[in-house]
């Protein structure tokens, strides 16, 4: 009988083969909250941050549990952190207010301040993404302590991140005809994010670097166009949540669906964890469902938190 949300008695054992670590989940939840906060940073006070923390933590865990129950493979947390957090951040920023109201806000900071914060965030992501993959797979009974697998997973993530640097550099040259530190700071990790959800798949390191390079180039190229369009519409995205997190998180989900639907060999194969009813096409469909779930929960969270922040801001201004 295929795994579903309802037949807990049948899938209780096989669901536990899903790579899961409480420690990695704590770190992933923390990063997702930072992503949720990124688009409104400098515009909100402590009470609004409290709303993001409480509601964002609950929705992250809710999303993560749905992924666990229907076995959406998201080893590197690409959909659970960045796709969910990116939509959460975008919707909450849209509801909170436009660029004009931001510029006169007493907590408004300059773009240089945000570049500094994003540089710190880039360093954190560079350090944590390979560790998250390693710890998550290490807790999978399908892998255990297989040193070769764990080393390849970590190295491939590093290769994807290195490719991200190359892609952001090339994207900067394509847009500005010179090296732009702004473009590098906001895109130097996007290729790694795009690779996260397929980090459990057996890939050549060169392919991992190629995926990171292409994804980062696209994100860097779109960054300026998205920024101009949002500024024209009067929308403020303080820390580039759309181009830095949402788009690469969407790439991660799409790549995971494509690779699994094409029967790519996963380190913890779904064929070993499920009966014959779950073939590669079914798993590809489940990955697409995971994309929709992460987007839906992120939009819902953004609507709720954005509405609460709007109420607090209005009451404070009055």
PDB file of C-alpha atoms in Angstrom:
ATOM      1  CA  UNK A   1       0.000   0.000   0.000  1.00  0.00           C
ATOM      2  CA  UNK A   2       1.496   3.376  -0.962  1.00  0.00           C
ATOM      3  CA  UNK A   3       2.516   5.809   1.708  1.00  0.00           C
ATOM      4  CA  UNK A   4       0.001   8.541   2.487  1.00  0.00           C
ATOM      5  CA  UNK A   5      -0.808  10.991   5.233  1.00  0.00           C
ATOM      6  CA  UNK A   6      -3.583   8.770   6.591  1.00  0.00           C
ATOM      7  CA  UNK A   7      -2.272   5.192   6.604  1.00  0.00           C
ATOM      8  CA  UNK A   8       0.102   5.761   9.503  1.00  0.00           C
ATOM      9  CA  UNK A   9      -0.003   2.109  10.549  1.00  0.00           C
ATOM     10  CA  UNK A  10       1.426   1.004   7.208  1.00  0.00           C
ATOM     11  CA  UNK A  11       4.053   3.663   6.653  1.00  0.00           C
ATOM     12  CA  UNK A  12       5.240   4.276  10.196  1.00  0.00           C
ATOM     13  CA  UNK A  13       8.326   2.135   9.647  1.00  0.00           C
ATOM     14  CA  UNK A  14       9.217   3.195   6.109  1.00  0.00           C
ATOM     15  CA  UNK A  15       8.691   6.892   6.835  1.00  0.00           C
ATOM     16  CA  UNK A  16      11.444   6.708   9.424  1.00  0.00           C
ATOM     17  CA  UNK A  17      13.903   5.914   6.637  1.00  0.00           C
ATOM     18  CA  UNK A  18      13.492   9.518   5.521  1.00  0.00           C
ATOM     19  CA  UNK A  19      16.688  11.381   6.375  1.00  0.00           C
ATOM     20  CA  UNK A  20      15.912  13.361   9.510  1.00  0.00           C
ATOM     21  CA  UNK A  21      17.938  14.942  12.283  1.00  0.00           C
ATOM     22  CA  UNK A  22      16.618  17.083  15.115  1.00  0.00           C
ATOM     23  CA  UNK A  23      19.854  19.077  15.239  1.00  0.00           C
ATOM     24  CA  UNK A  24      19.797  19.762  11.489  1.00  0.00           C
ATOM     25  CA  UNK A  25      16.102  20.646  11.710  1.00  0.00           C
ATOM     26  CA  UNK A  26      16.785  23.208  14.447  1.00  0.00           C
ATOM     27  CA  UNK A  27      19.409  24.902  12.288  1.00  0.00           C
ATOM     28  CA  UNK A  28      17.160  24.750   9.220  1.00  0.00           C
ATOM     29  CA  UNK A  29      14.268  26.326  11.135  1.00  0.00           C
ATOM     30  CA  UNK A  30      16.581  29.116  12.327  1.00  0.00           C
ATOM     31  CA  UNK A  31      17.720  29.843   8.753  1.00  0.00           C
ATOM     32  CA  UNK A  32      14.120  29.792   7.483  1.00  0.00           C
ATOM     33  CA  UNK A  33      13.177  32.451  10.058  1.00  0.00           C
ATOM     34  CA  UNK A  34      16.055  34.635   8.865  1.00  0.00           C
ATOM     35  CA  UNK A  35      14.782  34.273   5.302  1.00  0.00           C
ATOM     36  CA  UNK A  36      11.241  35.152   6.455  1.00  0.00           C
ATOM     37  CA  UNK A  37      12.625  38.249   8.177  1.00  0.00           C
ATOM     38  CA  UNK A  38      14.880  39.306   5.292  1.00  0.00           C
ATOM     39  CA  UNK A  39      12.348  41.319   3.272  1.00  0.00           C
ATOM     40  CA  UNK A  40      11.157  43.442   6.218  1.00  0.00           C
ATOM     41  CA  UNK A  41      14.435  43.909   8.077  1.00  0.00           C
ATOM     42  CA  UNK A  42      14.868  47.510   9.184  1.00  0.00           C
ATOM     43  CA  UNK A  43      11.135  48.217   8.956  1.00  0.00           C
ATOM     44  CA  UNK A  44       9.698  46.392  11.934  1.00  0.00           C
ATOM     45  CA  UNK A  45      10.082  46.365  15.695  1.00  0.00           C
ATOM     46  CA  UNK A  46      10.445  43.668  18.309  1.00  0.00           C
ATOM     47  CA  UNK A  47       6.753  42.753  18.380  1.00  0.00           C
ATOM     48  CA  UNK A  48       6.666  42.082  14.638  1.00  0.00           C
ATOM     49  CA  UNK A  49       9.827  39.966  14.933  1.00  0.00           C
ATOM     50  CA  UNK A  50       8.055  37.985  17.651  1.00  0.00           C
ATOM     51  CA  UNK A  51       5.168  37.299  15.246  1.00  0.00           C
ATOM     52  CA  UNK A  52       7.606  36.086  12.587  1.00  0.00           C
ATOM     53  CA  UNK A  53       9.398  33.846  15.072  1.00  0.00           C
ATOM     54  CA  UNK A  54       6.357  32.165  16.607  1.00  0.00           C
ATOM     55  CA  UNK A  55       4.208  31.761  13.498  1.00  0.00           C
ATOM     56  CA  UNK A  56       7.177  31.071  11.212  1.00  0.00           C
ATOM     57  CA  UNK A  57       8.495  28.306  13.484  1.00  0.00           C
ATOM     58  CA  UNK A  58       5.098  26.608  13.667  1.00  0.00           C
ATOM     59  CA  UNK A  59       4.560  26.770   9.900  1.00  0.00           C
ATOM     60  CA  UNK A  60       8.093  25.567   9.158  1.00  0.00           C
ATOM     61  CA  UNK A  61       7.574  22.484  11.330  1.00  0.00           C
ATOM     62  CA  UNK A  62       4.106  21.935   9.861  1.00  0.00           C
ATOM     63  CA  UNK A  63       5.566  22.048   6.348  1.00  0.00           C
ATOM     64  CA  UNK A  64       8.433  19.773   7.371  1.00  0.00           C
ATOM     65  CA  UNK A  65       6.078  17.181   8.850  1.00  0.00           C
ATOM     66  CA  UNK A  66       3.981  17.082   5.679  1.00  0.00           C
ATOM     67  CA  UNK A  67       7.157  16.491   3.685  1.00  0.00           C
ATOM     68  CA  UNK A  68       8.095  13.692   6.081  1.00  0.00           C
ATOM     69  CA  UNK A  69       4.696  11.994   5.922  1.00  0.00           C
ATOM     70  CA  UNK A  70       4.455  11.853   2.113  1.00  0.00           C
ATOM     71  CA  UNK A  71       8.230  11.412   1.629  1.00  0.00           C
ATOM     72  CA  UNK A  72       9.141  14.524  -0.331  1.00  0.00           C
ATOM     73  CA  UNK A  73      12.905  14.168  -0.619  1.00  0.00           C
ATOM     74  CA  UNK A  74      14.410  17.519   0.342  1.00  0.00           C
ATOM     75  CA  UNK A  75      17.749  16.498   1.760  1.00  0.00           C
ATOM     76  CA  UNK A  76      19.351  19.945   1.744  1.00  0.00           C
ATOM     77  CA  UNK A  77      16.188  21.741   2.965  1.00  0.00           C
ATOM     78  CA  UNK A  78      15.963  23.816  -0.225  1.00  0.00           C
ATOM     79  CA  UNK A  79      12.166  23.811  -0.358  1.00  0.00           C
ATOM     80  CA  UNK A  80      11.601  23.750   3.394  1.00  0.00           C
ATOM     81  CA  UNK A  81      13.879  26.730   4.083  1.00  0.00           C
ATOM     82  CA  UNK A  82      14.210  28.917   1.024  1.00  0.00           C
ATOM     83  CA  UNK A  83      11.070  28.295  -1.033  1.00  0.00           C
ATOM     84  CA  UNK A  84       8.821  28.499   2.019  1.00  0.00           C
ATOM     85  CA  UNK A  85      10.740  31.419   3.550  1.00  0.00           C
ATOM     86  CA  UNK A  86      10.997  33.324   0.257  1.00  0.00           C
ATOM     87  CA  UNK A  87       7.236  33.380  -0.314  1.00  0.00           C
ATOM     88  CA  UNK A  88       6.634  34.109   3.372  1.00  0.00           C
ATOM     89  CA  UNK A  89       8.986  37.108   3.136  1.00  0.00           C
ATOM     90  CA  UNK A  90       7.590  38.399  -0.168  1.00  0.00           C
ATOM     91  CA  UNK A  91       3.929  38.302   0.868  1.00  0.00           C
ATOM     92  CA  UNK A  92       4.555  39.824   4.296  1.00  0.00           C
ATOM     93  CA  UNK A  93       6.557  42.653   2.670  1.00  0.00           C
ATOM     94  CA  UNK A  94       3.792  43.316   0.135  1.00  0.00           C
ATOM     95  CA  UNK A  95       1.213  43.630   2.899  1.00  0.00           C
ATOM     96  CA  UNK A  96       3.439  45.679   5.206  1.00  0.00           C
ATOM     97  CA  UNK A  97       3.875  48.600   2.839  1.00  0.00           C
ATOM     98  CA  UNK A  98       5.534  50.113  -0.190  1.00  0.00           C
ATOM     99  CA  UNK A  99       8.908  51.705  -0.698  1.00  0.00           C
ATOM    100  CA  UNK A 100       7.740  55.242   0.107  1.00  0.00           C
ATOM    101  CA  UNK A 101       6.494  54.306   3.551  1.00  0.00           C
ATOM    102  CA  UNK A 102       9.717  52.393   4.127  1.00  0.00           C
ATOM    103  CA  UNK A 103      12.029  55.295   3.409  1.00  0.00           C
ATOM    104  CA  UNK A 104      10.455  57.441   6.121  1.00  0.00           C
ATOM    105  CA  UNK A 105      10.303  54.641   8.687  1.00  0.00           C
ATOM    106  CA  UNK A 106      12.484  55.421  11.745  1.00  0.00           C
ATOM    107  CA  UNK A 107      14.102  51.956  11.533  1.00  0.00           C
ATOM    108  CA  UNK A 108      14.985  52.281   7.845  1.00  0.00           C
ATOM    109  CA  UNK A 109      18.638  51.547   7.063  1.00  0.00           C
ATOM    110  CA  UNK A 110      20.697  52.163   3.924  1.00  0.00           C
ATOM    111  CA  UNK A 111      21.452  49.584   1.260  1.00  0.00           C
ATOM    112  CA  UNK A 112      25.045  49.430   2.511  1.00  0.00           C
ATOM    113  CA  UNK A 113      23.746  48.199   5.854  1.00  0.00           C
ATOM    114  CA  UNK A 114      21.783  45.453   4.122  1.00  0.00           C
ATOM    115  CA  UNK A 115      24.797  44.485   1.996  1.00  0.00           C
ATOM    116  CA  UNK A 116      26.810  43.979   5.160  1.00  0.00           C
ATOM    117  CA  UNK A 117      24.089  41.816   6.673  1.00  0.00           C
ATOM    118  CA  UNK A 118      23.774  39.777   3.495  1.00  0.00           C
ATOM    119  CA  UNK A 119      27.531  39.212   3.362  1.00  0.00           C
ATOM    120  CA  UNK A 120      27.347  37.785   6.876  1.00  0.00           C
ATOM    121  CA  UNK A 121      24.389  35.625   5.796  1.00  0.00           C
ATOM    122  CA  UNK A 122      26.341  34.390   2.761  1.00  0.00           C
ATOM    123  CA  UNK A 123      29.177  33.262   5.025  1.00  0.00           C
ATOM    124  CA  UNK A 124      26.703  31.463   7.292  1.00  0.00           C
ATOM    125  CA  UNK A 125      25.064  29.675   4.353  1.00  0.00           C
ATOM    126  CA  UNK A 126      28.455  28.675   2.920  1.00  0.00           C
ATOM    127  CA  UNK A 127      29.386  27.127   6.267  1.00  0.00           C
ATOM    128  CA  UNK A 128      26.044  25.506   7.126  1.00  0.00           C
ATOM    129  CA  UNK A 129      24.663  24.043   3.881  1.00  0.00           C
ATOM    130  CA  UNK A 130      27.295  21.256   3.542  1.00  0.00           C
ATOM    131  CA  UNK A 131      26.976  20.503   7.265  1.00  0.00           C
ATOM    132  CA  UNK A 132      23.176  20.280   7.040  1.00  0.00           C
ATOM    133  CA  UNK A 133      23.436  17.795   4.175  1.00  0.00           C
ATOM    134  CA  UNK A 134      26.042  15.721   5.986  1.00  0.00           C
ATOM    135  CA  UNK A 135      24.131  15.571   9.280  1.00  0.00           C
ATOM    136  CA  UNK A 136      20.788  14.909   7.608  1.00  0.00           C
ATOM    137  CA  UNK A 137      22.092  11.956   5.597  1.00  0.00           C
ATOM    138  CA  UNK A 138      24.113  10.643   8.524  1.00  0.00           C
ATOM    139  CA  UNK A 139      20.846  10.139  10.431  1.00  0.00           C
ATOM    140  CA  UNK A 140      19.265   8.190   7.575  1.00  0.00           C
ATOM    141  CA  UNK A 141      19.080   4.414   8.236  1.00  0.00           C
ATOM    142  CA  UNK A 142      19.381   3.898   4.480  1.00  0.00           C
ATOM    143  CA  UNK A 143      22.909   5.313   4.591  1.00  0.00           C
ATOM    144  CA  UNK A 144      24.095   5.135   8.177  1.00  0.00           C
ATOM    145  CA  UNK A 145      27.753   6.020   8.533  1.00  0.00           C
ATOM    146  CA  UNK A 146      28.888   5.265   4.978  1.00  0.00           C
ATOM    147  CA  UNK A 147      31.893   7.584   4.846  1.00  0.00           C
ATOM    148  CA  UNK A 148      32.134   7.590   1.041  1.00  0.00           C
ATOM    149  CA  UNK A 149      28.548   8.787   0.607  1.00  0.00           C
ATOM    150  CA  UNK A 150      28.837  11.421   3.308  1.00  0.00           C
ATOM    151  CA  UNK A 151      32.071  12.800   1.855  1.00  0.00           C
ATOM    152  CA  UNK A 152      30.676  12.948  -1.680  1.00  0.00           C
ATOM    153  CA  UNK A 153      27.528  14.748  -0.483  1.00  0.00           C
ATOM    154  CA  UNK A 154      29.552  17.408   1.351  1.00  0.00           C
ATOM    155  CA  UNK A 155      32.037  17.870  -1.487  1.00  0.00           C
ATOM    156  CA  UNK A 156      29.291  18.166  -4.110  1.00  0.00           C
ATOM    157  CA  UNK A 157      27.644  20.913  -2.080  1.00  0.00           C
ATOM    158  CA  UNK A 158      30.970  22.741  -1.897  1.00  0.00           C
ATOM    159  CA  UNK A 159      31.379  22.352  -5.676  1.00  0.00           C
ATOM    160  CA  UNK A 160      27.886  23.784  -6.205  1.00  0.00           C
ATOM    161  CA  UNK A 161      28.743  26.742  -3.974  1.00  0.00           C
ATOM    162  CA  UNK A 162      32.014  27.290  -5.857  1.00  0.00           C
ATOM    163  CA  UNK A 163      30.043  27.237  -9.092  1.00  0.00           C
ATOM    164  CA  UNK A 164      27.752  29.810  -7.541  1.00  0.00           C
ATOM    165  CA  UNK A 165      30.683  32.214  -7.203  1.00  0.00           C
ATOM    166  CA  UNK A 166      31.567  31.720 -10.876  1.00  0.00           C
ATOM    167  CA  UNK A 167      27.954  32.215 -11.953  1.00  0.00           C
ATOM    168  CA  UNK A 168      27.450  35.374  -9.919  1.00  0.00           C
ATOM    169  CA  UNK A 169      30.713  36.796 -11.274  1.00  0.00           C
ATOM    170  CA  UNK A 170      29.676  36.083 -14.878  1.00  0.00           C
ATOM    171  CA  UNK A 171      26.193  37.466 -14.221  1.00  0.00           C
ATOM    172  CA  UNK A 172      27.701  40.645 -12.797  1.00  0.00           C
ATOM    173  CA  UNK A 173      29.825  41.102 -15.916  1.00  0.00           C
ATOM    174  CA  UNK A 174      26.801  40.462 -18.147  1.00  0.00           C
ATOM    175  CA  UNK A 175      24.692  43.124 -16.397  1.00  0.00           C
ATOM    176  CA  UNK A 176      27.121  45.823 -15.270  1.00  0.00           C
ATOM    177  CA  UNK A 177      30.097  45.117 -17.588  1.00  0.00           C
ATOM    178  CA  UNK A 178      32.217  45.040 -14.435  1.00  0.00           C
ATOM    179  CA  UNK A 179      32.489  43.228 -11.135  1.00  0.00           C
ATOM    180  CA  UNK A 180      29.664  44.349  -8.839  1.00  0.00           C
ATOM    181  CA  UNK A 181      30.110  43.615  -5.140  1.00  0.00           C
ATOM    182  CA  UNK A 182      26.371  44.140  -4.682  1.00  0.00           C
ATOM    183  CA  UNK A 183      25.610  41.364  -7.183  1.00  0.00           C
ATOM    184  CA  UNK A 184      28.165  39.032  -5.605  1.00  0.00           C
ATOM    185  CA  UNK A 185      26.934  39.578  -2.060  1.00  0.00           C
ATOM    186  CA  UNK A 186      23.319  38.858  -2.952  1.00  0.00           C
ATOM    187  CA  UNK A 187      23.975  35.926  -5.337  1.00  0.00           C
ATOM    188  CA  UNK A 188      27.163  34.204  -4.222  1.00  0.00           C
ATOM    189  CA  UNK A 189      25.213  31.380  -2.535  1.00  0.00           C
ATOM    190  CA  UNK A 190      22.188  31.024  -4.843  1.00  0.00           C
ATOM    191  CA  UNK A 191      23.688  28.159  -6.859  1.00  0.00           C
ATOM    192  CA  UNK A 192      24.225  26.179  -3.672  1.00  0.00           C
ATOM    193  CA  UNK A 193      20.622  26.753  -2.663  1.00  0.00           C
ATOM    194  CA  UNK A 194      19.417  25.552  -6.072  1.00  0.00           C
ATOM    195  CA  UNK A 195      21.417  22.350  -5.605  1.00  0.00           C
ATOM    196  CA  UNK A 196      20.231  21.552  -2.064  1.00  0.00           C
ATOM    197  CA  UNK A 197      17.135  19.474  -2.845  1.00  0.00           C
ATOM    198  CA  UNK A 198      19.036  17.110  -5.158  1.00  0.00           C
ATOM    199  CA  UNK A 199      22.101  16.751  -2.939  1.00  0.00           C
ATOM    200  CA  UNK A 200      21.001  13.201  -2.079  1.00  0.00           C
ATOM    201  CA  UNK A 201      21.322  12.151  -5.729  1.00  0.00           C
ATOM    202  CA  UNK A 202      24.466  10.522  -7.073  1.00  0.00           C
ATOM    203  CA  UNK A 203      25.965  13.180  -9.350  1.00  0.00           C
ATOM    204  CA  UNK A 204      29.344  13.893 -10.851  1.00  0.00           C
ATOM    205  CA  UNK A 205      31.025  16.827  -9.016  1.00  0.00           C
ATOM    206  CA  UNK A 206      31.328  18.633 -12.344  1.00  0.00           C
ATOM    207  CA  UNK A 207      27.564  18.455 -12.811  1.00  0.00           C
ATOM    208  CA  UNK A 208      27.049  19.807  -9.294  1.00  0.00           C
ATOM    209  CA  UNK A 209      29.331  22.748 -10.089  1.00  0.00           C
ATOM    210  CA  UNK A 210      27.570  23.281 -13.427  1.00  0.00           C
ATOM    211  CA  UNK A 211      24.162  23.403 -11.751  1.00  0.00           C
ATOM    212  CA  UNK A 212      25.466  25.903  -9.200  1.00  0.00           C
ATOM    213  CA  UNK A 213      27.033  28.074 -11.925  1.00  0.00           C
ATOM    214  CA  UNK A 214      23.955  28.193 -14.169  1.00  0.00           C
ATOM    215  CA  UNK A 215      21.495  28.772 -11.330  1.00  0.00           C
ATOM    216  CA  UNK A 216      23.627  31.548  -9.843  1.00  0.00           C
ATOM    217  CA  UNK A 217      24.062  33.232 -13.239  1.00  0.00           C
ATOM    218  CA  UNK A 218      20.284  33.253 -13.772  1.00  0.00           C
ATOM    219  CA  UNK A 219      19.613  34.605 -10.267  1.00  0.00           C
ATOM    220  CA  UNK A 220      22.254  37.315 -10.654  1.00  0.00           C
ATOM    221  CA  UNK A 221      20.921  38.317 -14.066  1.00  0.00           C
ATOM    222  CA  UNK A 222      17.344  38.483 -12.784  1.00  0.00           C
ATOM    223  CA  UNK A 223      18.347  40.336  -9.646  1.00  0.00           C
ATOM    224  CA  UNK A 224      18.651  43.760 -11.237  1.00  0.00           C
ATOM    225  CA  UNK A 225      15.527  43.344 -13.363  1.00  0.00           C
ATOM    226  CA  UNK A 226      13.468  42.241 -10.369  1.00  0.00           C
ATOM    227  CA  UNK A 227      14.822  45.101  -8.268  1.00  0.00           C
ATOM    228  CA  UNK A 228      13.937  47.700 -10.913  1.00  0.00           C
ATOM    229  CA  UNK A 229      10.454  46.246 -11.406  1.00  0.00           C
ATOM    230  CA  UNK A 230       9.760  46.144  -7.657  1.00  0.00           C
ATOM    231  CA  UNK A 231      11.041  49.696  -7.179  1.00  0.00           C
ATOM    232  CA  UNK A 232       8.846  50.849 -10.065  1.00  0.00           C
ATOM    233  CA  UNK A 233       5.837  49.249  -8.385  1.00  0.00           C
ATOM    234  CA  UNK A 234       6.788  50.778  -5.034  1.00  0.00           C
ATOM    235  CA  UNK A 235       7.592  47.418  -3.426  1.00  0.00           C
ATOM    236  CA  UNK A 236      10.375  47.176  -0.895  1.00  0.00           C
ATOM    237  CA  UNK A 237      12.402  43.965  -0.534  1.00  0.00           C
ATOM    238  CA  UNK A 238      14.966  44.974   2.070  1.00  0.00           C
ATOM    239  CA  UNK A 239      17.433  42.130   1.701  1.00  0.00           C
ATOM    240  CA  UNK A 240      16.668  40.678  -1.722  1.00  0.00           C
ATOM    241  CA  UNK A 241      14.522  37.762  -0.589  1.00  0.00           C
ATOM    242  CA  UNK A 242      13.039  37.204  -4.058  1.00  0.00           C
ATOM    243  CA  UNK A 243      16.256  36.900  -6.076  1.00  0.00           C
ATOM    244  CA  UNK A 244      18.441  35.469  -3.296  1.00  0.00           C
ATOM    245  CA  UNK A 245      16.103  32.904  -1.723  1.00  0.00           C
ATOM    246  CA  UNK A 246      12.752  32.483  -3.479  1.00  0.00           C
ATOM    247  CA  UNK A 247      14.007  31.899  -7.037  1.00  0.00           C
ATOM    248  CA  UNK A 248      16.864  29.493  -6.114  1.00  0.00           C
ATOM    249  CA  UNK A 249      14.468  27.682  -3.747  1.00  0.00           C
ATOM    250  CA  UNK A 250      12.076  27.258  -6.677  1.00  0.00           C
ATOM    251  CA  UNK A 251      14.974  25.974  -8.806  1.00  0.00           C
ATOM    252  CA  UNK A 252      15.744  23.434  -6.070  1.00  0.00           C
ATOM    253  CA  UNK A 253      12.189  22.093  -6.119  1.00  0.00           C
ATOM    254  CA  UNK A 254      12.008  21.932  -9.927  1.00  0.00           C
ATOM    255  CA  UNK A 255      15.377  20.167 -10.192  1.00  0.00           C
ATOM    256  CA  UNK A 256      14.367  17.621  -7.558  1.00  0.00           C
ATOM    257  CA  UNK A 257      11.178  16.814  -9.500  1.00  0.00           C
ATOM    258  CA  UNK A 258      13.064  16.488 -12.799  1.00  0.00           C
ATOM    259  CA  UNK A 259      15.868  14.296 -11.461  1.00  0.00           C
ATOM    260  CA  UNK A 260      13.588  11.969  -9.504  1.00  0.00           C
ATOM    261  CA  UNK A 261      11.109  11.654 -12.374  1.00  0.00           C
ATOM    262  CA  UNK A 262      13.994  10.636 -14.639  1.00  0.00           C
ATOM    263  CA  UNK A 263      15.041   7.881 -12.256  1.00  0.00           C
ATOM    264  CA  UNK A 264      18.246   9.476 -10.943  1.00  0.00           C
ATOM    265  CA  UNK A 265      19.893   7.272  -8.322  1.00  0.00           C
ATOM    266  CA  UNK A 266      19.325   8.633  -4.827  1.00  0.00           C
ATOM    267  CA  UNK A 267      21.535   7.672  -1.914  1.00  0.00           C
ATOM    268  CA  UNK A 268      18.393   6.709  -0.016  1.00  0.00           C
ATOM    269  CA  UNK A 269      16.321   5.397  -2.903  1.00  0.00           C
ATOM    270  CA  UNK A 270      12.564   5.763  -2.690  1.00  0.00           C
ATOM    271  CA  UNK A 271      12.316   2.361  -4.394  1.00  0.00           C
ATOM    272  CA  UNK A 272      13.926   0.773  -1.321  1.00  0.00           C
ATOM    273  CA  UNK A 273      11.653   2.595   1.103  1.00  0.00           C
ATOM    274  CA  UNK A 274       8.300   2.064  -0.625  1.00  0.00           C
ATOM    275  CA  UNK A 275       6.557  -0.763  -2.385  1.00  0.00           C
ATOM    276  CA  UNK A 276       6.268  -1.063  -6.145  1.00  0.00           C
ATOM    277  CA  UNK A 277       3.398   1.448  -6.264  1.00  0.00           C
ATOM    278  CA  UNK A 278       5.887   4.323  -5.831  1.00  0.00           C
ATOM    279  CA  UNK A 279       7.842   4.444  -9.059  1.00  0.00           C
ATOM    280  CA  UNK A 280      10.016   7.274 -10.327  1.00  0.00           C
ATOM    281  CA  UNK A 281       7.107   9.085 -11.990  1.00  0.00           C
ATOM    282  CA  UNK A 282       5.075   8.946  -8.785  1.00  0.00           C
ATOM    283  CA  UNK A 283       8.047  10.320  -6.872  1.00  0.00           C
ATOM    284  CA  UNK A 284       8.441  13.125  -9.410  1.00  0.00           C
ATOM    285  CA  UNK A 285       4.791  14.014  -8.860  1.00  0.00           C
ATOM    286  CA  UNK A 286       5.311  13.968  -5.093  1.00  0.00           C
ATOM    287  CA  UNK A 287       8.216  16.393  -5.532  1.00  0.00           C
ATOM    288  CA  UNK A 288       5.930  18.757  -7.495  1.00  0.00           C
ATOM    289  CA  UNK A 289       3.361  18.443  -4.706  1.00  0.00           C
ATOM    290  CA  UNK A 290       6.111  19.405  -2.263  1.00  0.00           C
ATOM    291  CA  UNK A 291       6.760  22.592  -4.249  1.00  0.00           C
ATOM    292  CA  UNK A 292       3.065  23.493  -4.116  1.00  0.00           C
ATOM    293  CA  UNK A 293       2.856  22.721  -0.378  1.00  0.00           C
ATOM    294  CA  UNK A 294       5.888  24.866   0.479  1.00  0.00           C
ATOM    295  CA  UNK A 295       4.584  27.766  -1.632  1.00  0.00           C
ATOM    296  CA  UNK A 296       1.063  27.519  -0.172  1.00  0.00           C
ATOM    297  CA  UNK A 297       2.228  27.427   3.447  1.00  0.00           C
ATOM    298  CA  UNK A 298       4.663  30.278   2.785  1.00  0.00           C
ATOM    299  CA  UNK A 299       1.938  32.452   1.253  1.00  0.00           C
ATOM    300  CA  UNK A 300      -0.420  31.672   4.137  1.00  0.00           C
ATOM    301  CA  UNK A 301       2.246  32.585   6.684  1.00  0.00           C
ATOM    302  CA  UNK A 302       3.057  35.809   4.845  1.00  0.00           C
ATOM    303  CA  UNK A 303      -0.614  36.806   4.785  1.00  0.00           C
ATOM    304  CA  UNK A 304      -1.072  36.170   8.512  1.00  0.00           C
ATOM    305  CA  UNK A 305       2.162  37.782   9.690  1.00  0.00           C
ATOM    306  CA  UNK A 306       1.951  40.629   7.172  1.00  0.00           C
ATOM    307  CA  UNK A 307      -1.556  41.445   8.390  1.00  0.00           C
ATOM    308  CA  UNK A 308      -0.417  41.452  12.017  1.00  0.00           C
ATOM    309  CA  UNK A 309       2.592  43.659  11.216  1.00  0.00           C
ATOM    310  CA  UNK A 310       0.363  46.054   9.281  1.00  0.00           C
ATOM    311  CA  UNK A 311      -1.974  46.354  12.263  1.00  0.00           C
ATOM    312  CA  UNK A 312       0.918  47.025  14.658  1.00  0.00           C
ATOM    313  CA  UNK A 313       2.487  49.616  12.338  1.00  0.00           C
ATOM    314  CA  UNK A 314      -0.824  51.398  11.835  1.00  0.00           C
ATOM    315  CA  UNK A 315      -1.504  51.480  15.554  1.00  0.00           C
ATOM    316  CA  UNK A 316       2.031  52.794  16.247  1.00  0.00           C
ATOM    317  CA  UNK A 317       1.753  55.546  13.615  1.00  0.00           C
ATOM    318  CA  UNK A 318      -1.616  56.641  14.964  1.00  0.00           C
TER     319      UNK A 318
END
